[in-house]
Every structure is written in structure tokens, then in C-alpha cells.
Amino acid sequence: MTVQELFKSLSFDEIAAALQHTHFRDVKKFISQSAEYKMAYDQFCHIVPDGDGGEVTFDLALPEALENSKVKAIVANNVEGQCWENILQKEVIRPEDNNVTEAEMAGSILWGATFYGFTPHSQERCFGDFFNDDSPFATQAYRLGIREMLPYITDKEERRELKKLSKGNPDGVPCNSETIRYLWERRKHFNRSKRKREYRMSKRQDELWEMNRIYHYVERLCKFGNIETAGFLVSLIKQIYHAESVNDFMLESFAYGENDRVGYLKELLDKYACEMNGPANSDSKLTIIIWSSESFPLNSDERKQLHEFLMKFFALPATSIQIVSGVTQAENPEIQIQFISIKNK
């Protein structure tokens, strides 16, 4: 049996129930927080396999190695970091332990193949936050990191090179392991004045890295598509740059023609993301962007259904929520809903 055949033989709720016992034992009501896993499951059932095959095997922890001998710890091999199309064609090799169910095997594959629940959108956002360091804010953070090191570098030639670099456009903080060990030893003997200096510089670097993250987030938002409401994106970007914190979440209607895409999204929110609903903090605002493509636009009925459902689902005052529509650059037949929660300073 291939991975895709395994998934098609099970419902998502069966897999979610298995995950609750094998991977999310400390999460109450896991199914209400499993929207990203549900979207991944639907893709696993419908995308076309394309790969070299292979096998998926499983490692099981011995009961005596666990605090609770009644639970199972299962790891699926040969699934992490691989294209989903390739994974789906692999042959599932059942462990010798016959007590492992098909739902538990599928849950372990889903957990590993999705990088613990990440959809392609959340993967892109995560990797973008980690590896995008080419903004003016990142440059300032690197410069500050070099200046933080300078007082403790004794080699004159090294100090001279670092000073030059701190005035240019560094793409990192050059520091070998020996220097790092030396700086850590020096930190143990900092007086109060040096500790305050280090704290201020560290806080400023954190602020700059957060601004770098927001800079690239706004860049991705602008490239994603066009908002139908004139001037809305400019206003939203201004809010984002002046916010204390910004959280982003995306849902997509992976209906594949079997269900209507609005119905899919309503079920996804109502059953698998229901921890999102309810009033937000008084100092937070929720922006919801409903994305569709030019080739598969929202019709008036879909627009009305989604607007009414979202207003009822979140139950927020009109001043705390805004819903707009946008057109994506990609020709995607699905509806994507982007939730942007902005907490004001």
C-alpha cells in the first residue's frame, strides 16, 4: 500500500484521533487546532504522485523508555524534507509491532511530512523569516553586532577590519569559534555599566530583526496580489509598521471540486480552527483578506456567505474587524483567507 492509498482509506478525523494519542498528548481538544493538518491531508489525498518511490518505515519507542507506557511514540522515516508528490508514491512498511494502527501510521507520516503541521504557505513564511536578511534593518543589526564586539577584540588588525565592515554593508557578524568563547568568558566579568550597555544593544538588535521580519512580510503581502478596496493596502502597511505585534494565518479551500469551496472553508473554521473564534483583545484588530484569482473569482453569493459567516464566527465589534477581497497573482482555483491580527502599541 502506498502512502496516498493509506490516506485515502482513512478519514481525517481518524488520523487526528490517532495523532492525539501519539504526538499531541498534552494538547486538549487537538482537533479544534488542526486546520493546517486538515488542509495537508486533503492535498495528500488529491495531488498526483510523482517520484522514484521507495519505502516509509517506522521507529517505535520502547514502552519502558516512556513516562507513560500506555502511549506510543512513532516516527515515520523517509518523509521529512521531501516533496509531497514523491512521498505519496512510497510503499508503507507496517512495523513488526502489530498493535500499530493504520491511522497511527498515517498520523506519523502527516506529522513528519508537513514539518509538524506546516502548509506550503506557513513553510514559506517561516523560511522567509529565518533566511531573509537583506533589508536595511538587517544591515543595521549586523553593524550593531560588530560594534558590540569591538571593545573586546584585542588583535589590532582584526579590529581594523571589523571597523571597516561596520561602516559598510555586512551580511553577517564575522566571528570565529575562538572569539565567541572569549566573548562569553568576558561576559561573566562584566561590571554594571557594561551589562547595561550590552542589554541596550541587544534590545536594539531584537527590534531591528523584528523590523526586518515585518519588512519582508509586507514585501510578500504586496507581491501576493491586489486588494480591491482602493488605498486599503497602504493603510494596512502603515498599521503593520506601527504595531506592537503582527500575527498571520492562512486557510485555503482544498475542495478539489468534491465540495463547494465556501462550504469547505466554513467547516475548516468551525471544526478544525474553532480555537480562533471569540472576541480578540481590546487593543487588537483583525484584518481578513479573502483572496481569489482572476480566472476563478468570488461570485456574489460566495462573497455574501463568507462575509456573514466570518462576522458571526469572530463576533467582534465593527471597529475591531475589517473584511476585504483581493485578487492573487497566481491562477489558483481555490479561495484563500488570510487572517492578520494587529496588536497596537
mmCIF file of C-alpha atoms in Angstrom:
data_model
loop_
_atom_site.group_PDB
_atom_site.id
_atom_site.type_symbol
_atom_site.label_atom_id
_atom_site.label_comp_id
_atom_site.label_asym_id
_atom_site.label_seq_id
_atom_site.Cartn_x
_atom_site.Cartn_y
_atom_site.Cartn_z
ATOM 1 C CA MET A 1 0.000 0.000 0.000
ATOM 2 C CA THR A 2 1.347 3.431 -0.953
ATOM 3 C CA VAL A 3 1.199 6.498 1.275
ATOM 4 C CA GLN A 4 -1.591 8.043 -0.809
ATOM 5 C CA GLU A 5 -3.619 4.806 -0.714
ATOM 6 C CA LEU A 6 -3.209 4.771 3.068
ATOM 7 C CA PHE A 7 -4.531 8.322 3.380
ATOM 8 C CA LYS A 8 -7.465 7.702 1.047
ATOM 9 C CA SER A 9 -8.515 4.705 3.148
ATOM 10 C CA LEU A 10 -8.927 6.861 6.265
ATOM 11 C CA SER A 11 -10.876 9.965 7.242
ATOM 12 C CA PHE A 12 -9.016 12.933 8.645
ATOM 13 C CA ASP A 13 -10.860 12.624 11.955
ATOM 14 C CA GLU A 14 -9.499 9.082 12.368
ATOM 15 C CA ILE A 15 -5.954 10.327 11.770
ATOM 16 C CA ALA A 16 -6.466 13.311 14.111
ATOM 17 C CA ALA A 17 -7.679 10.984 16.867
ATOM 18 C CA ALA A 18 -4.528 8.880 16.424
ATOM 19 C CA LEU A 19 -2.288 11.969 16.494
ATOM 20 C CA GLN A 20 -3.922 12.993 19.765
ATOM 21 C CA HIS A 21 -2.567 9.798 21.361
ATOM 22 C CA THR A 22 0.834 9.587 19.657
ATOM 23 C CA HIS A 23 2.071 13.146 19.075
ATOM 24 C CA PHE A 24 -0.180 15.671 20.847
ATOM 25 C CA ARG A 25 -0.974 14.082 24.183
ATOM 26 C CA ASP A 26 -0.622 17.414 26.037
ATOM 27 C CA VAL A 27 -2.915 19.378 23.682
ATOM 28 C CA LYS A 28 -6.520 19.469 24.808
ATOM 29 C CA LYS A 29 -9.080 19.203 22.018
ATOM 30 C CA PHE A 30 -6.379 18.832 19.353
ATOM 31 C CA ILE A 31 -8.927 18.514 16.561
ATOM 32 C CA SER A 32 -10.043 22.139 17.114
ATOM 33 C CA GLN A 33 -6.475 23.281 16.404
ATOM 34 C CA SER A 34 -5.703 21.014 13.449
ATOM 35 C CA ALA A 35 -6.707 23.171 10.453
ATOM 36 C CA GLU A 36 -3.245 23.066 8.863
ATOM 37 C CA TYR A 37 -3.116 19.274 9.213
ATOM 38 C CA LYS A 38 -6.602 19.023 7.673
ATOM 39 C CA MET A 39 -5.514 21.083 4.648
ATOM 40 C CA ALA A 40 -2.403 18.929 4.246
ATOM 41 C CA TYR A 41 -4.488 15.736 4.498
ATOM 42 C CA ASP A 42 -6.778 16.891 1.666
ATOM 43 C CA GLN A 43 -3.779 17.654 -0.518
ATOM 44 C CA PHE A 44 -2.254 14.255 0.246
ATOM 45 C CA CYS A 45 -5.472 12.612 -0.951
ATOM 46 C CA HIS A 46 -5.684 14.528 -4.240
ATOM 47 C CA ILE A 47 -2.324 15.672 -5.629
ATOM 48 C CA VAL A 48 -0.755 13.466 -8.303
ATOM 49 C CA PRO A 49 2.165 11.298 -7.047
ATOM 50 C CA ASP A 50 5.400 11.845 -8.933
ATOM 51 C CA GLY A 51 8.620 10.369 -7.658
ATOM 52 C CA ASP A 52 11.043 7.467 -7.518
ATOM 53 C CA GLY A 53 9.073 5.508 -4.965
ATOM 54 C CA GLY A 54 10.873 3.983 -2.007
ATOM 55 C CA GLU A 55 9.671 2.886 1.384
ATOM 56 C CA VAL A 56 8.336 4.511 4.540
ATOM 57 C CA THR A 57 9.344 2.653 7.685
ATOM 58 C CA PHE A 58 8.606 3.455 11.326
ATOM 59 C CA ASP A 59 10.586 3.676 14.542
ATOM 60 C CA LEU A 60 8.741 2.951 17.778
ATOM 61 C CA ALA A 61 9.995 3.924 21.215
ATOM 62 C CA LEU A 62 10.050 1.082 23.729
ATOM 63 C CA PRO A 63 7.266 1.384 26.343
ATOM 64 C CA GLU A 64 9.799 1.267 29.200
ATOM 65 C CA ALA A 65 11.556 4.337 27.733
ATOM 66 C CA LEU A 66 8.399 6.448 28.104
ATOM 67 C CA GLU A 67 6.899 8.037 31.201
ATOM 68 C CA ASN A 68 3.524 6.560 30.299
ATOM 69 C CA SER A 69 3.867 3.014 28.987
ATOM 70 C CA LYS A 70 0.327 3.114 27.531
ATOM 71 C CA VAL A 71 1.130 5.736 24.905
ATOM 72 C CA LYS A 72 3.062 5.264 21.655
ATOM 73 C CA ALA A 73 5.851 7.357 20.188
ATOM 74 C CA ILE A 74 6.081 6.733 16.441
ATOM 75 C CA VAL A 75 8.445 8.329 13.918
ATOM 76 C CA ALA A 76 7.994 7.855 10.162
ATOM 77 C CA ASN A 77 11.265 7.551 8.230
ATOM 78 C CA ASN A 78 11.983 8.896 4.707
ATOM 79 C CA VAL A 79 9.314 11.611 4.745
ATOM 80 C CA GLU A 80 10.848 14.728 6.306
ATOM 81 C CA GLY A 81 12.142 17.387 3.947
ATOM 82 C CA GLN A 82 10.855 15.684 0.785
ATOM 83 C CA CYS A 83 8.391 16.821 -1.877
ATOM 84 C CA TRP A 84 4.909 15.600 -1.095
ATOM 85 C CA GLU A 85 4.472 14.221 -4.621
ATOM 86 C CA ASN A 86 7.432 11.924 -4.017
ATOM 87 C CA ILE A 87 6.298 10.834 -0.541
ATOM 88 C CA LEU A 88 2.855 9.778 -1.770
ATOM 89 C CA GLN A 89 4.352 7.139 -4.076
ATOM 90 C CA LYS A 90 6.380 5.423 -1.342
ATOM 91 C CA GLU A 91 5.390 1.997 -0.047
ATOM 92 C CA VAL A 92 4.237 1.896 3.588
ATOM 93 C CA ILE A 93 6.006 -0.844 5.554
ATOM 94 C CA ARG A 94 3.986 -1.811 8.620
ATOM 95 C CA PRO A 95 6.088 -2.176 11.804
ATOM 96 C CA GLU A 96 6.506 -5.638 13.269
ATOM 97 C CA ASP A 97 4.516 -4.389 16.254
ATOM 98 C CA ASN A 98 1.008 -5.315 15.057
ATOM 99 C CA ASN A 99 -0.561 -3.021 17.643
ATOM 100 C CA VAL A 100 0.232 -0.016 15.423
ATOM 101 C CA THR A 101 -2.911 1.008 13.561
ATOM 102 C CA GLU A 102 -3.138 2.402 10.037
ATOM 103 C CA ALA A 103 -4.388 5.716 11.473
ATOM 104 C CA GLU A 104 -1.312 5.942 13.698
ATOM 105 C CA MET A 105 0.991 5.272 10.742
ATOM 106 C CA ALA A 106 -0.804 7.916 8.644
ATOM 107 C CA GLY A 107 -0.637 10.410 11.520
ATOM 108 C CA SER A 108 3.095 9.864 11.906
ATOM 109 C CA ILE A 109 3.634 10.399 8.157
ATOM 110 C CA LEU A 110 1.475 13.544 8.199
ATOM 111 C CA TRP A 111 3.336 14.934 11.209
ATOM 112 C CA GLY A 112 6.764 14.370 9.650
ATOM 113 C CA ALA A 113 5.991 15.247 6.035
ATOM 114 C CA THR A 114 4.429 18.593 6.950
ATOM 115 C CA PHE A 115 7.287 19.699 9.227
ATOM 116 C CA TYR A 116 4.916 19.269 12.190
ATOM 117 C CA GLY A 117 1.817 20.754 10.584
ATOM 118 C CA PHE A 118 3.226 23.399 8.235
ATOM 119 C CA THR A 119 1.412 24.007 4.970
ATOM 120 C CA PRO A 120 3.395 25.315 1.970
ATOM 121 C CA HIS A 121 2.281 28.856 2.900
ATOM 122 C CA SER A 122 3.439 28.647 6.520
ATOM 123 C CA GLN A 123 6.707 26.985 5.418
ATOM 124 C CA GLU A 124 7.394 29.878 3.067
ATOM 125 C CA ARG A 125 6.657 32.381 5.822
ATOM 126 C CA CYS A 126 8.860 30.521 8.328
ATOM 127 C CA PHE A 127 11.846 30.115 5.990
ATOM 128 C CA GLY A 128 11.407 33.711 4.810
ATOM 129 C CA ASP A 129 11.650 34.960 8.393
ATOM 130 C CA PHE A 130 14.796 32.907 9.005
ATOM 131 C CA PHE A 131 16.738 33.447 5.790
ATOM 132 C CA ASN A 132 15.746 36.924 4.580
ATOM 133 C CA ASP A 133 18.445 39.187 5.988
ATOM 134 C CA ASP A 134 18.985 41.613 3.113
ATOM 135 C CA SER A 135 16.868 44.541 4.332
ATOM 136 C CA PRO A 136 18.239 47.878 5.679
ATOM 137 C CA PHE A 137 17.134 46.736 9.156
ATOM 138 C CA ALA A 138 19.189 43.540 8.941
ATOM 139 C CA THR A 139 22.226 45.574 7.844
ATOM 140 C CA GLN A 140 21.841 47.847 10.876
ATOM 141 C CA ALA A 141 21.503 44.832 13.166
ATOM 142 C CA TYR A 142 24.735 43.312 11.799
ATOM 143 C CA ARG A 143 26.555 46.632 12.200
ATOM 144 C CA LEU A 144 25.390 46.864 15.793
ATOM 145 C CA GLY A 145 26.531 43.301 16.445
ATOM 146 C CA ILE A 146 30.018 44.170 15.162
ATOM 147 C CA ARG A 147 30.178 47.338 17.297
ATOM 148 C CA GLU A 148 29.128 45.274 20.313
ATOM 149 C CA MET A 149 32.159 43.017 19.768
ATOM 150 C CA LEU A 150 34.773 45.695 19.049
ATOM 151 C CA PRO A 151 35.707 46.703 22.648
ATOM 152 C CA TYR A 152 36.684 43.112 23.423
ATOM 153 C CA ILE A 153 38.799 42.372 20.322
ATOM 154 C CA THR A 154 42.486 42.704 21.187
ATOM 155 C CA ASP A 155 44.049 41.988 17.780
ATOM 156 C CA LYS A 156 44.646 45.365 16.059
ATOM 157 C CA GLU A 157 44.366 44.017 12.519
ATOM 158 C CA GLU A 158 41.101 42.274 13.335
ATOM 159 C CA ARG A 159 39.736 45.435 14.958
ATOM 160 C CA ARG A 160 40.660 47.472 11.881
ATOM 161 C CA GLU A 161 38.848 45.066 9.549
ATOM 162 C CA LEU A 162 35.783 44.954 11.778
ATOM 163 C CA LYS A 163 35.589 48.764 11.899
ATOM 164 C CA LYS A 164 35.670 48.920 8.104
ATOM 165 C CA LEU A 165 32.959 46.275 7.905
ATOM 166 C CA SER A 166 30.738 48.058 10.455
ATOM 167 C CA LYS A 167 30.679 51.139 8.198
ATOM 168 C CA GLY A 168 29.768 49.146 5.086
ATOM 169 C CA ASN A 169 27.026 46.628 4.335
ATOM 170 C CA PRO A 170 27.863 43.453 6.262
ATOM 171 C CA ASP A 171 25.832 40.328 5.583
ATOM 172 C CA GLY A 172 26.709 38.781 8.923
ATOM 173 C CA VAL A 173 28.869 39.162 12.012
ATOM 174 C CA PRO A 174 32.268 37.559 11.253
ATOM 175 C CA CYS A 175 33.359 35.766 14.374
ATOM 176 C CA ASN A 176 35.285 32.524 14.737
ATOM 177 C CA SER A 177 34.615 29.994 17.473
ATOM 178 C CA GLU A 178 37.675 31.079 19.463
ATOM 179 C CA THR A 179 36.463 34.691 19.580
ATOM 180 C CA ILE A 180 32.964 33.565 20.604
ATOM 181 C CA ARG A 181 34.375 31.550 23.514
ATOM 182 C CA TYR A 182 36.500 34.527 24.550
ATOM 183 C CA LEU A 183 33.493 36.890 24.496
ATOM 184 C CA TRP A 184 31.402 34.509 26.563
ATOM 185 C CA GLU A 185 34.158 34.339 29.172
ATOM 186 C CA ARG A 186 34.426 38.137 29.258
ATOM 187 C CA ARG A 187 30.667 38.470 29.792
ATOM 188 C CA LYS A 188 30.979 36.633 33.111
ATOM 189 C CA HIS A 189 33.090 39.508 34.434
ATOM 190 C CA PHE A 190 31.103 42.485 33.091
ATOM 191 C CA ASN A 191 30.530 45.299 35.551
ATOM 192 C CA ARG A 192 27.141 47.024 35.863
ATOM 193 C CA SER A 193 27.933 49.632 33.205
ATOM 194 C CA LYS A 194 28.968 47.021 30.619
ATOM 195 C CA ARG A 195 25.930 44.882 31.372
ATOM 196 C CA LYS A 196 23.644 47.856 30.780
ATOM 197 C CA ARG A 197 25.443 48.622 27.519
ATOM 198 C CA GLU A 198 25.118 45.043 26.334
ATOM 199 C CA TYR A 199 21.424 44.956 27.316
ATOM 200 C CA ARG A 200 20.632 48.145 25.375
ATOM 201 C CA MET A 201 22.458 46.936 22.275
ATOM 202 C CA SER A 202 20.826 43.522 22.481
ATOM 203 C CA LYS A 203 17.343 45.053 22.789
ATOM 204 C CA ARG A 204 18.015 47.317 19.814
ATOM 205 C CA GLN A 205 19.167 44.350 17.721
ATOM 206 C CA ASP A 206 15.964 42.473 18.627
ATOM 207 C CA GLU A 207 13.930 45.485 17.465
ATOM 208 C CA LEU A 208 15.846 45.643 14.190
ATOM 209 C CA TRP A 209 15.364 41.938 13.499
ATOM 210 C CA GLU A 210 11.639 42.299 14.186
ATOM 211 C CA MET A 211 11.533 45.221 11.728
ATOM 212 C CA ASN A 212 13.400 43.042 9.208
ATOM 213 C CA ARG A 213 10.737 40.337 9.621
ATOM 214 C CA ILE A 214 7.940 42.882 9.118
ATOM 215 C CA TYR A 215 9.737 44.394 6.114
ATOM 216 C CA HIS A 216 9.785 41.034 4.323
ATOM 217 C CA TYR A 217 6.250 40.220 5.478
ATOM 218 C CA VAL A 218 4.991 43.440 3.850
ATOM 219 C CA GLU A 219 7.064 42.647 0.747
ATOM 220 C CA ARG A 220 5.380 39.222 0.441
ATOM 221 C CA LEU A 221 1.963 40.780 1.050
ATOM 222 C CA CYS A 222 2.450 43.321 -1.744
ATOM 223 C CA LYS A 223 3.563 40.621 -4.183
ATOM 224 C CA PHE A 224 0.737 38.246 -3.262
ATOM 225 C CA GLY A 225 -1.973 40.197 -5.061
ATOM 226 C CA ASN A 226 -4.087 43.335 -5.316
ATOM 227 C CA ILE A 227 -6.722 44.470 -2.822
ATOM 228 C CA GLU A 228 -10.000 45.544 -4.390
ATOM 229 C CA THR A 229 -10.572 48.418 -1.927
ATOM 230 C CA ALA A 230 -8.613 51.467 -3.093
ATOM 231 C CA GLY A 231 -5.927 52.661 -0.654
ATOM 232 C CA PHE A 232 -6.539 49.764 1.733
ATOM 233 C CA LEU A 233 -3.123 48.120 1.334
ATOM 234 C CA VAL A 234 -1.284 51.408 2.013
ATOM 235 C CA SER A 235 -3.325 51.874 5.199
ATOM 236 C CA LEU A 236 -2.745 48.250 6.269
ATOM 237 C CA ILE A 237 1.018 48.512 5.752
ATOM 238 C CA LYS A 238 1.099 51.660 7.867
ATOM 239 C CA GLN A 239 -0.739 49.817 10.658
ATOM 240 C CA ILE A 240 1.675 46.878 10.431
ATOM 241 C CA TYR A 241 4.781 49.063 10.722
ATOM 242 C CA HIS A 242 3.378 50.857 13.781
ATOM 243 C CA ALA A 243 2.066 47.724 15.521
ATOM 244 C CA GLU A 244 3.455 46.120 18.637
ATOM 245 C CA SER A 245 2.976 42.667 17.101
ATOM 246 C CA VAL A 246 1.547 41.146 13.924
ATOM 247 C CA ASN A 247 0.304 37.551 13.569
ATOM 248 C CA ASP A 248 -0.644 35.988 10.258
ATOM 249 C CA PHE A 249 -2.563 32.805 9.444
ATOM 250 C CA MET A 250 -3.796 31.448 6.094
ATOM 251 C CA LEU A 251 -6.557 28.969 5.266
ATOM 252 C CA GLU A 252 -7.213 27.595 1.786
ATOM 253 C CA SER A 253 -10.186 25.723 0.298
ATOM 254 C CA PHE A 254 -8.633 22.453 -0.864
ATOM 255 C CA ALA A 255 -12.046 21.225 -2.069
ATOM 256 C CA TYR A 256 -10.791 19.740 -5.387
ATOM 257 C CA GLY A 257 -14.288 20.040 -6.853
ATOM 258 C CA GLU A 258 -15.755 17.496 -4.427
ATOM 259 C CA ASN A 259 -17.297 20.191 -2.197
ATOM 260 C CA ASP A 260 -18.061 23.833 -2.766
ATOM 261 C CA ARG A 261 -15.082 25.907 -1.673
ATOM 262 C CA VAL A 262 -17.056 28.164 0.702
ATOM 263 C CA GLY A 263 -18.528 25.137 2.467
ATOM 264 C CA TYR A 264 -15.020 23.695 2.839
ATOM 265 C CA LEU A 265 -13.737 26.867 4.487
ATOM 266 C CA LYS A 266 -16.733 27.134 6.817
ATOM 267 C CA GLU A 267 -16.175 23.548 8.027
ATOM 268 C CA LEU A 268 -12.438 24.165 8.331
ATOM 269 C CA LEU A 269 -13.008 27.140 10.633
ATOM 270 C CA ASP A 270 -15.986 25.758 12.512
ATOM 271 C CA LYS A 271 -14.453 22.377 13.323
ATOM 272 C CA TYR A 272 -10.692 22.473 12.840
ATOM 273 C CA ALA A 273 -9.820 26.078 13.738
ATOM 274 C CA CYS A 274 -12.536 26.885 16.219
ATOM 275 C CA GLU A 275 -9.967 27.990 18.830
ATOM 276 C CA MET A 276 -9.568 31.124 16.686
ATOM 277 C CA ASN A 277 -13.074 32.450 17.297
ATOM 278 C CA GLY A 278 -14.333 34.723 20.050
ATOM 279 C CA PRO A 279 -13.518 38.357 20.854
ATOM 280 C CA ALA A 280 -9.910 39.467 20.487
ATOM 281 C CA ASN A 281 -8.117 41.749 22.930
ATOM 282 C CA SER A 282 -9.479 45.273 23.016
ATOM 283 C CA ASP A 283 -6.162 46.614 21.715
ATOM 284 C CA SER A 284 -6.053 44.182 18.756
ATOM 285 C CA LYS A 285 -7.632 44.463 15.320
ATOM 286 C CA LEU A 286 -8.345 41.638 12.919
ATOM 287 C CA THR A 287 -7.994 42.113 9.174
ATOM 288 C CA ILE A 288 -9.348 39.348 6.948
ATOM 289 C CA ILE A 289 -8.403 39.269 3.257
ATOM 290 C CA ILE A 290 -10.370 36.868 1.051
ATOM 291 C CA TRP A 291 -8.161 36.045 -1.944
ATOM 292 C CA SER A 292 -9.277 34.556 -5.255
ATOM 293 C CA SER A 293 -7.776 34.573 -8.753
ATOM 294 C CA GLU A 294 -8.911 36.349 -11.909
ATOM 295 C CA SER A 295 -9.762 33.023 -13.566
ATOM 296 C CA PHE A 296 -11.714 31.752 -10.522
ATOM 297 C CA PRO A 297 -13.177 34.901 -8.929
ATOM 298 C CA LEU A 298 -15.545 35.102 -5.975
ATOM 299 C CA ASN A 299 -19.148 35.290 -7.090
ATOM 300 C CA SER A 300 -21.635 37.457 -5.223
ATOM 301 C CA ASP A 301 -23.159 34.506 -3.338
ATOM 302 C CA GLU A 302 -19.744 33.259 -2.144
ATOM 303 C CA ARG A 303 -18.800 36.765 -1.054
ATOM 304 C CA LYS A 304 -22.031 37.174 0.933
ATOM 305 C CA GLN A 305 -21.796 33.729 2.566
ATOM 306 C CA LEU A 306 -18.187 34.224 3.668
ATOM 307 C CA HIS A 307 -18.758 37.738 4.984
ATOM 308 C CA GLU A 308 -21.779 36.701 7.056
ATOM 309 C CA PHE A 309 -20.068 33.563 8.371
ATOM 310 C CA LEU A 310 -16.829 35.350 9.343
ATOM 311 C CA MET A 311 -18.657 38.161 11.154
ATOM 312 C CA LYS A 312 -20.669 35.604 13.118
ATOM 313 C CA PHE A 313 -17.670 33.321 13.749
ATOM 314 C CA PHE A 314 -15.447 36.023 15.248
ATOM 315 C CA ALA A 315 -18.253 38.011 16.929
ATOM 316 C CA LEU A 316 -16.158 41.186 17.007
ATOM 317 C CA PRO A 317 -17.372 44.791 17.038
ATOM 318 C CA ALA A 318 -17.210 46.596 13.703
ATOM 319 C CA THR A 319 -14.276 48.697 14.935
ATOM 320 C CA SER A 320 -12.137 45.594 15.591
ATOM 321 C CA ILE A 321 -12.614 43.681 12.333
ATOM 322 C CA GLN A 322 -12.392 44.507 8.652
ATOM 323 C CA ILE A 323 -13.014 42.135 5.749
ATOM 324 C CA VAL A 324 -11.807 42.893 2.226
ATOM 325 C CA SER A 325 -11.339 40.950 -1.013
ATOM 326 C CA GLY A 326 -8.231 40.640 -3.156
ATOM 327 C CA VAL A 327 -7.058 39.100 -6.415
ATOM 328 C CA THR A 328 -3.950 36.889 -6.292
ATOM 329 C CA GLN A 329 -1.205 36.849 -8.907
ATOM 330 C CA ALA A 330 -1.325 33.029 -9.186
ATOM 331 C CA GLU A 331 -4.064 31.225 -11.116
ATOM 332 C CA ASN A 332 -5.409 29.299 -8.135
ATOM 333 C CA PRO A 333 -8.899 27.732 -8.303
ATOM 334 C CA GLU A 334 -9.210 27.836 -4.512
ATOM 335 C CA ILE A 335 -10.196 30.615 -2.113
ATOM 336 C CA GLN A 336 -7.537 31.692 0.350
ATOM 337 C CA ILE A 337 -8.413 33.536 3.542
ATOM 338 C CA GLN A 338 -5.623 35.473 5.235
ATOM 339 C CA PHE A 339 -6.106 36.476 8.872
ATOM 340 C CA ILE A 340 -3.883 39.346 10.024
ATOM 341 C CA SER A 341 -4.111 40.174 13.727
ATOM 342 C CA ILE A 342 -2.551 43.536 14.601
ATOM 343 C CA LYS A 343 -1.891 44.477 18.223
ATOM 344 C CA ASN A 344 -1.401 48.199 18.706
ATOM 345 C CA LYS A 345 1.306 49.701 20.871
#
